[in-house]
Amino acid sequence: MKIEIADNKGLKVIALSGDIDMHSSPELRKELMFLVQKKVTPLFVDFRGVSYIDSSGIATFVEGLKGMMTYGGKLKFVGIPERIMEIFCFAKLDKVFEIYGTMNDACNR
Amino acid sequence: MAEEPKVTVPEGYMRNIEKKVDDLKLLIEVSTLLSSTLELDELMPLVMEKAKNVMDAEACSILFYNRETDKLEFEVAMCGEDSASEILKKTVTLDMGQGIAGWVAENRQPLIIDDVRKDNRFFQDADKITGFTTRGIIAVPLIGRSGLIGVAEVINPGKKDFDPEIFQLLCRQFAIAIENARYHKESIQRERLRQQLEIAASLQKSFLPESPVLKKGKATVSALNISASRVGGDIYDFIEPVDGTLGILIGDVSGKGISAALYMAKFISDFRHVSLQIDRPDLTLNKLNALASRAPMGMFLTAIYGILDLAKGNLLLSVAGHPPFIRISRGEATVTTVPSGPPLGIVPTEYPVTPIPLEIGDRLLFLTDGVFDAKNRGGERIGFEKIADFTREHLQDAQLVQGIVDYVEDFSKGTERADDLTLVELRWGT
């Protein structure tokens, strides 16, 4: 998994690629919780390069979301590939996370 | 008899040879001493005492390099009072490059300094703490097979004609002995951990139903559970929440290993307590959701909980973010999705409930994602559809569940199992 954190016109974006699994999610957790501790909001996660996410990866985002909810922060997922979207849908995670097709959609809502 | 020819050897040469022999004796002696123990606590005083004697020094110390903090920490110091050594261990750390030891560690080179007052690299705080006066110092990096271990320091050496090469050789032996002792300590710790894991694994198995098969009235439930590591995060249970009913649970805790196993143990105990006297699976899941939300690090659990009315064959199902199940009815296998809530432990919610009237001969196959997420050597995942197809082709197999497991294992042959795998089958009336 590769993590890139970028400022997109002043907005924080975590761009991920590869597999997010129990081996890579501790690194993601470190980066995500660092931003959550800084009370960053909104925080965008770009999923376009992600090939797979397992439950430990999802748990990392659940922890991030719970942390952000304490200060009213918004965690927005962008560009989730179809196969991963299927997992999100059957696990009803689409009711938990804010999911958008593009950065423009995510910024405007 | 002919007289043996006389050979005249220069005196200096003889002295040199004698010194080399003494040095070799010392090396053999030290080597024997160092191989006498693998216990780090016993080894360190031996190493220190030997270094002190060889160099006729007033004090000596060894600092270990901490890779995580990138600092040097006093491991042992022999400078008169034992309490001074303890104070140094607790209070003094050196950055790489700081002081004589820090310089030696950073540059991986030894230093011989006759008068530390003339060397601005000298770090005076250790003397201030111990009350010791350092005049001269020899510091050598301890480098093992895995890189820098630390720095050995000999303070105020009385012996002036020592061979720096021999001292470095001794330090090389110290480094290897320390490294071996560390490996030994780590292997003991690993073995202890392995034993603890074995206990945890058998304890975890004891949380699952005693028998993987249960017959009650016209219903037969059976389960097959294989963990990816010694302990797993998949769960299943068969209970009787209310008289005349059969409760069937399958679940999958996020993550793997010890944390998932502990969470699973807590969940199953909550489930057995909460589910009693409740004849609606949605109400049980609502309560479990509130309890699960206290889990740390975003941990959650997907689950299906069904309560079967054994008299009527009516199954009430509630789903918390769990994958679909396969329904086999009238000779057809269908991937079935019912209204679901999110996994347990994420957000407050009310779970839906779906009635599923069973007909004689119906079979329901519940599974966890370890079944259809299994990867082959090429990194391709098996997928839910292939499991459904296999089921369709083997509907008549009496050992269908085992057949699916064999199919998954065959698909992922040559790869390490990445996830726990659980299948629960409910048969009605056969």
XYZ file of C-alpha atoms in Angstrom:
539
model
C 0.000 0.000 0.000
C 1.153 3.548 -0.741
C -0.045 6.582 1.220
C 0.247 10.081 -0.085
C -1.017 13.034 1.884
C -1.604 16.123 -0.164
C -3.108 19.540 0.180
C -5.618 20.053 -2.610
C -6.376 23.786 -2.601
C -6.114 23.845 1.182
C -8.040 20.584 1.618
C -6.318 17.554 3.137
C -6.450 14.453 0.938
C -5.124 10.999 1.812
C -4.513 9.205 -1.495
C -4.184 5.446 -1.124
C -3.118 2.740 -3.520
C -2.636 -1.043 -3.315
C -4.031 -3.406 -0.679
C -5.194 -2.078 2.684
C -4.934 -5.107 4.935
C -3.686 -6.112 8.341
C -0.089 -5.584 7.231
C -0.551 -2.103 5.832
C -3.355 -0.704 8.016
C -1.069 0.141 11.017
C 0.778 2.634 8.786
C -2.522 4.064 7.556
C -3.736 4.299 11.168
C -0.648 6.296 12.165
C -1.202 8.847 9.387
C -4.975 9.028 9.798
C -4.964 9.392 13.585
C -2.264 12.076 13.333
C -4.650 14.148 11.193
C -7.595 13.320 13.475
C -5.620 14.482 16.522
C -4.996 17.743 14.668
C -8.790 17.953 14.239
C -8.534 18.224 10.463
C -11.899 18.618 8.749
C -13.021 17.862 6.152
C -10.640 14.986 5.469
C -10.811 13.339 2.043
C -9.657 9.812 1.293
C -8.959 9.077 -2.357
C -9.600 5.367 -2.980
C -8.995 5.350 -6.737
C -5.772 3.319 -6.486
C -7.015 0.855 -3.866
C -7.191 -2.751 -5.047
C -8.452 -4.378 -1.835
C -9.504 -3.473 1.697
C -10.012 -5.974 4.510
C -11.782 -5.588 7.838
C -8.681 -4.276 9.628
C -8.493 -1.490 7.030
C -12.173 -0.677 7.501
C -11.674 -0.716 11.310
C -8.935 1.888 10.871
C -11.409 4.199 9.138
C -14.085 3.427 11.755
C -11.633 4.530 14.455
C -10.827 7.663 12.463
C -14.523 8.420 11.943
C -15.333 7.925 15.636
C -12.437 10.235 16.533
C -13.637 12.888 14.059
C -17.214 12.711 15.307
C -16.031 14.020 18.699
C -15.171 17.381 17.097
C -17.806 17.384 14.360
C -15.285 16.474 11.664
C -16.223 15.148 8.219
C -14.526 12.108 6.699
C -15.257 11.843 2.968
C -14.382 8.887 0.733
C -13.816 9.561 -2.944
C -13.510 7.321 -6.021
C -14.112 3.913 -4.446
C -13.540 1.216 -7.131
C -16.573 -0.888 -8.023
C -15.388 -4.121 -6.402
C -14.668 -2.362 -3.104
C -17.947 -0.484 -3.356
C -19.709 -3.858 -3.470
C -18.127 -4.768 -0.121
C -19.118 -1.374 1.308
C -22.680 -1.866 0.085
C -23.308 -5.372 1.363
C -21.672 -4.441 4.684
C -23.907 -1.325 4.760
C -20.815 0.800 5.233
C -22.315 3.180 2.672
C -24.679 4.146 5.526
C -21.724 4.771 7.833
C -19.266 6.712 5.672
C -19.854 9.650 3.335
C -19.027 8.335 -0.147
C -18.621 10.458 -3.315
C -17.730 9.736 -6.923
C -15.366 12.676 -7.432
C -13.492 15.279 -5.417
C -15.797 17.943 -6.896
C -18.879 16.129 -5.579
C -17.210 15.664 -2.194
C -16.248 19.338 -1.965
C -19.655 20.628 -2.986
C -21.707 18.578 -0.508
C 76.322 -37.430 17.010
C 76.332 -34.146 15.131
C 75.751 -30.993 17.198
C 72.487 -29.151 16.484
C 73.100 -25.820 14.730
C 72.632 -22.758 17.009
C 70.060 -20.193 15.943
C 70.334 -16.687 17.280
C 67.100 -14.790 17.576
C 67.087 -11.042 18.190
C 65.730 -10.167 21.664
C 63.120 -7.738 20.298
C 61.764 -10.408 17.994
C 61.455 -12.859 20.913
C 59.613 -10.257 23.026
C 57.263 -9.655 20.136
C 56.594 -13.395 19.774
C 56.008 -13.745 23.514
C 53.560 -10.839 23.426
C 51.676 -12.398 20.512
C 51.455 -15.662 22.463
C 50.143 -13.771 25.495
C 47.605 -12.013 23.307
C 46.436 -15.303 21.818
C 46.156 -16.826 25.293
C 44.045 -13.860 26.329
C 41.792 -14.207 23.298
C 41.285 -17.933 23.975
C 40.626 -17.234 27.660
C 38.071 -14.537 26.849
C 36.456 -16.702 24.200
C 36.062 -19.581 26.720
C 34.669 -17.204 29.304
C 32.169 -15.658 26.910
C 30.914 -19.028 25.719
C 30.253 -20.122 29.321
C 26.807 -18.475 29.409
C 24.021 -17.294 27.133
C 22.291 -15.310 29.871
C 22.708 -11.596 29.181
C 22.561 -10.700 32.891
C 25.421 -13.094 33.671
C 27.398 -12.213 30.586
C 27.599 -8.459 31.060
C 29.550 -8.463 34.384
C 31.942 -11.059 32.887
C 32.572 -8.883 29.861
C 33.057 -5.785 31.985
C 35.364 -7.413 34.491
C 37.516 -8.843 31.723
C 37.771 -5.550 29.857
C 38.682 -3.765 33.087
C 41.387 -6.283 33.983
C 42.906 -6.474 30.532
C 43.329 -2.732 30.372
C 44.100 -2.323 34.102
C 41.351 0.293 34.093
C 39.603 2.105 36.955
C 36.151 1.845 35.405
C 34.330 0.708 32.348
C 30.872 0.882 30.867
C 28.798 -0.455 28.013
C 26.124 1.573 26.325
C 23.530 -0.206 24.174
C 22.170 1.325 21.015
C 18.361 1.632 21.039
C 17.226 1.413 17.415
C 13.753 2.745 18.158
C 14.918 5.946 19.840
C 18.252 6.187 17.944
C 19.997 6.826 21.276
C 22.661 5.186 23.417
C 21.618 3.964 26.869
C 23.891 2.801 29.706
C 23.457 -0.953 30.029
C 26.108 -1.491 32.679
C 28.780 0.653 34.299
C 31.491 -0.404 36.720
C 32.698 2.749 38.387
C 32.956 2.097 42.093
C 29.500 2.366 43.650
C 26.766 0.053 42.310
C 24.263 2.859 42.878
C 26.155 5.097 40.417
C 25.676 2.460 37.709
C 21.936 2.348 38.425
C 21.665 6.138 38.262
C 23.483 6.196 34.923
C 21.166 3.493 33.544
C 18.075 5.379 34.608
C 19.005 8.963 33.837
C 21.596 9.226 31.082
C 21.033 8.682 27.378
C 23.222 9.964 24.584
C 22.199 11.058 21.119
C 24.158 9.710 18.204
C 27.190 11.985 17.905
C 26.891 13.235 21.495
C 29.905 12.712 23.775
C 32.763 10.298 23.120
C 30.453 7.263 22.976
C 28.022 9.039 20.658
C 30.864 9.958 18.289
C 32.185 6.370 18.285
C 28.682 5.005 17.620
C 27.981 7.451 14.841
C 31.355 6.988 13.105
C 31.702 3.254 13.885
C 35.355 3.961 14.788
C 37.294 3.522 18.053
C 38.739 6.494 19.940
C 41.705 6.578 22.294
C 41.872 9.796 24.292
C 44.646 10.294 26.850
C 43.234 13.512 28.328
C 39.508 14.088 27.984
C 39.871 17.679 29.271
C 41.456 18.531 25.961
C 38.664 16.952 23.918
C 35.488 18.973 23.533
C 33.509 15.871 22.593
C 33.691 14.681 26.216
C 30.282 14.572 27.930
C 30.792 15.628 31.561
C 27.344 14.859 32.978
C 28.137 11.188 33.657
C 31.075 12.204 35.891
C 28.915 14.782 37.642
C 26.289 12.150 38.414
C 28.710 9.460 39.587
C 31.336 11.646 41.250
C 33.958 9.809 39.215
C 36.845 11.614 37.515
C 37.537 10.545 33.954
C 41.032 11.315 32.695
C 41.613 9.025 29.765
C 39.204 6.876 27.788
C 39.236 4.142 25.179
C 35.909 3.733 23.397
C 35.217 1.027 20.860
C 32.060 0.411 18.813
C 30.426 -2.971 19.396
C 29.325 -4.183 16.004
C 27.596 -7.516 15.558
C 26.104 -9.348 12.583
C 23.021 -7.143 12.707
C 24.932 -3.857 12.914
C 25.683 -1.525 15.808
C 25.037 -3.008 19.248
C 26.583 -0.251 21.339
C 29.824 1.184 22.625
C 32.320 -0.225 25.151
C 34.269 2.314 27.180
C 37.359 1.683 29.299
C 38.093 4.584 31.598
C 41.485 5.626 32.977
C 43.368 2.611 31.612
C 46.584 1.893 33.564
C 48.093 -0.189 30.804
C 49.741 2.034 28.235
C 51.448 -0.522 25.957
C 48.232 -2.309 24.916
C 47.713 -3.387 21.348
C 44.660 -1.519 19.996
C 44.127 -4.319 17.470
C 43.842 -6.932 20.243
C 41.444 -4.705 22.180
C 39.284 -4.337 19.091
C 39.338 -8.094 18.586
C 38.190 -8.545 22.178
C 35.391 -6.052 21.606
C 34.356 -7.961 18.485
C 34.065 -11.078 20.645
C 32.077 -9.136 23.248
C 29.728 -7.945 20.503
C 29.120 -11.452 19.173
C 28.611 -12.830 22.696
C 26.112 -10.052 23.498
C 24.290 -10.664 20.227
C 24.104 -14.421 20.881
C 22.771 -13.776 24.387
C 20.134 -11.443 22.932
C 19.071 -14.026 20.330
C 18.860 -16.590 23.123
C 16.678 -14.264 25.211
C 14.445 -13.533 22.215
C 14.060 -17.221 21.358
C 12.994 -17.952 24.959
C 10.480 -15.097 24.769
C 9.198 -16.397 21.412
C 8.775 -19.863 22.847
C 6.853 -18.458 25.842
C 4.647 -16.484 23.464
C 4.057 -19.603 21.356
C 2.978 -21.512 24.449
C 0.675 -18.667 25.494
C -0.836 -18.645 21.995
C -1.486 -22.379 22.182
C -3.296 -21.916 25.478
C -5.230 -18.966 24.008
C -6.166 -21.068 20.958
C -7.547 -23.960 23.015
C -9.301 -21.488 25.309
C -10.856 -19.805 22.293
C -12.073 -23.100 20.859
C -13.814 -23.678 24.178
C -15.993 -20.610 23.515
C -17.477 -22.270 20.423
C -20.213 -24.921 20.809
C -18.879 -28.202 22.171
C -20.085 -30.063 19.093
C -20.086 -28.504 15.593
C -23.323 -30.364 14.795
C -26.653 -29.903 16.548
C -29.972 -31.616 15.792
C -33.122 -30.166 17.207
C -36.533 -31.254 15.960
C -36.520 -31.051 12.177
C -33.462 -28.765 12.180
C -29.844 -29.749 11.828
C -27.096 -27.139 12.073
C -23.453 -27.840 11.422
C -20.393 -25.626 11.326
C -16.863 -25.729 10.065
C -14.365 -23.184 11.365
C -10.694 -22.873 10.399
C -8.492 -20.085 11.800
C -5.796 -18.409 9.717
C -3.513 -18.160 12.734
C -3.582 -20.024 16.032
C -6.359 -17.775 17.260
C -9.089 -16.365 15.070
C -11.827 -13.784 14.892
C -14.648 -15.834 13.340
C -17.484 -16.922 15.516
C -20.547 -19.175 15.428
C -22.982 -20.353 18.039
C -26.122 -22.464 18.403
C -28.369 -21.638 21.349
C -31.950 -21.925 22.549
C -32.887 -18.337 23.403
C -36.549 -19.208 24.072
C -38.149 -22.641 24.485
C -38.977 -24.269 21.155
C -36.524 -22.141 19.166
C -33.034 -22.528 17.793
C -30.729 -19.509 17.652
C -27.999 -19.584 14.984
C -25.207 -17.034 14.953
C -22.323 -16.517 12.555
C -19.957 -13.555 12.837
C -16.627 -12.159 11.837
C -14.587 -9.776 13.997
C -12.559 -7.095 12.196
C -8.817 -7.768 12.142
C -7.076 -10.964 13.159
C -4.912 -12.498 15.830
C -5.006 -11.965 19.584
C -7.032 -8.728 19.535
C -9.717 -10.291 17.313
C -9.768 -13.412 19.506
C -10.238 -11.393 22.700
C -12.983 -9.324 21.092
C -14.635 -12.526 19.870
C -14.498 -13.982 23.408
C -16.103 -10.874 24.872
C -18.739 -10.795 22.150
C -19.765 -14.423 22.539
C -20.155 -14.009 26.270
C -22.246 -10.838 25.707
C -24.291 -12.692 23.079
C -25.126 -15.655 25.326
C -26.130 -13.299 28.102
C -28.106 -10.780 26.025
C -29.906 -13.241 23.732
C -31.657 -15.126 26.534
C -35.444 -14.759 26.566
C -35.481 -12.612 23.419
C -37.345 -14.194 20.497
C -36.470 -11.462 17.957
C -32.950 -11.411 16.491
C -33.144 -7.683 15.672
C -33.703 -6.820 19.323
C -30.713 -8.906 20.342
C -28.509 -7.246 17.709
C -29.651 -3.792 18.850
C -28.446 -4.566 22.356
C -25.206 -6.147 21.158
C -24.528 -3.119 18.946
C -24.584 -0.821 21.970
C -22.216 -3.119 23.875
C -19.859 -3.544 20.903
C -19.526 0.210 20.361
C -17.149 0.424 23.346
C -14.503 -1.622 21.496
C -11.141 0.102 20.965
C -9.388 0.948 17.688
C -12.523 0.947 15.551
C -13.041 -2.804 16.001
C -16.398 -4.075 14.787
C -18.143 -7.294 13.955
C -20.338 -8.420 11.083
C -22.963 -11.009 11.989
C -26.103 -12.847 11.008
C -28.387 -13.960 13.794
C -31.388 -16.144 13.101
C -34.035 -17.547 15.401
C -35.875 -20.577 14.051
C -39.307 -21.511 15.331
C -38.879 -25.280 15.548
C -42.626 -25.976 15.417
C -43.434 -23.849 12.357
C -40.130 -23.811 10.481
C -40.232 -20.031 10.382
C -36.819 -18.367 10.524
C -36.392 -14.744 11.594
C -33.116 -13.292 10.327
C -31.270 -10.111 11.230
C -28.083 -9.090 9.504
C -25.374 -6.685 10.663
C -23.200 -5.933 7.624
C -22.507 -9.623 6.993
C -22.052 -11.105 3.483
C -25.064 -12.699 1.746
C -25.954 -16.335 2.345
C -26.838 -19.136 -0.074
C -30.343 -20.557 0.070
C -30.930 -23.989 -1.404
C -34.609 -24.595 -1.996
C -36.461 -26.879 -4.435
C -33.157 -27.910 -6.038
C -31.931 -24.381 -6.671
C -29.167 -22.464 -4.948
C -29.707 -18.699 -4.723
C -27.411 -16.030 -3.355
C -29.716 -14.290 -0.913
C -29.500 -10.806 0.515
C -31.945 -9.559 3.115
C -32.269 -6.027 4.540
C -29.264 -5.360 6.748
C -27.891 -2.812 9.171
C -24.220 -1.831 9.441
C -21.746 -4.034 11.317
C -22.044 -4.102 15.104
C -20.084 -1.543 17.091
C -19.893 1.324 14.589
C -22.987 3.543 14.864
C -26.215 3.456 16.890
C -28.923 1.854 14.747
C -32.057 -0.309 14.714
C -31.559 -3.586 12.860
C -34.223 -4.893 10.464
C -35.712 -8.386 10.738
C -36.738 -10.617 7.824
C -38.985 -13.694 8.125
C -37.916 -16.662 5.989
C -40.437 -19.515 5.977
C -38.568 -22.781 5.445
C -39.834 -25.691 3.383
C -38.923 -29.296 4.038
C -35.547 -29.962 2.359
C -34.411 -26.310 2.487
C -30.805 -25.605 3.332
C -29.220 -22.265 4.209
C -25.481 -21.777 3.940
C -23.947 -18.911 5.916
C -20.295 -18.048 5.481
C -17.620 -15.522 6.430
C -15.557 -13.517 3.947
C -12.524 -15.786 4.451
C -14.368 -18.279 2.229
C -14.772 -16.085 -0.854
C -11.822 -13.716 -0.298
C -9.291 -16.566 -0.462
C -6.472 -15.748 -2.912
C -4.602 -18.058 -5.268
C -0.895 -17.875 -6.026
C -1.565 -15.350 -8.781
C -3.232 -13.000 -6.264
C -6.707 -13.575 -7.765
C -9.582 -13.872 -5.277
C -12.065 -16.715 -5.555
C -15.154 -14.480 -5.246
C -18.682 -15.172 -3.994
C -20.032 -16.218 -7.385
C -17.592 -19.120 -7.723
C -18.639 -20.393 -4.296
C -22.268 -20.132 -5.384
C -21.482 -21.954 -8.664
C -19.674 -24.726 -6.796
C -22.671 -25.071 -4.488
C -25.030 -25.338 -7.488
C -22.871 -28.086 -8.987
C -22.699 -30.082 -5.732
C -26.216 -29.673 -4.357
C -26.604 -33.367 -3.749
C -23.358 -33.794 -1.822
C -23.987 -34.880 1.737
C -20.721 -33.226 2.764
C -21.306 -29.946 0.916
C -19.695 -27.753 3.588
C -16.521 -29.834 3.636
C -16.601 -29.844 -0.170
C -16.614 -26.020 -0.256
C -13.699 -25.881 2.180
C -11.741 -28.361 0.031
C -12.556 -26.287 -3.060
C -11.285 -23.082 -1.370
C -8.150 -24.843 -0.095
C -7.463 -26.246 -3.547
C -7.908 -22.782 -5.096
C -5.477 -21.176 -2.642
C -3.003 -24.059 -2.636
C 0.577 -22.866 -2.078
C -0.472 -19.612 -0.382
C -0.634 -18.779 3.299
C -4.205 -18.637 4.618
C -4.905 -14.929 5.094
C -8.263 -15.050 6.860
C -10.375 -17.254 9.100
C -12.945 -19.313 7.307
C -16.318 -20.332 8.739
C -19.362 -22.006 7.204
C -22.611 -22.756 8.990
C -25.281 -24.879 7.345
C -28.895 -25.089 8.468
C -30.934 -28.002 7.113
C -34.660 -28.144 7.635
C -36.461 -31.443 7.713
C -33.862 -33.735 6.163
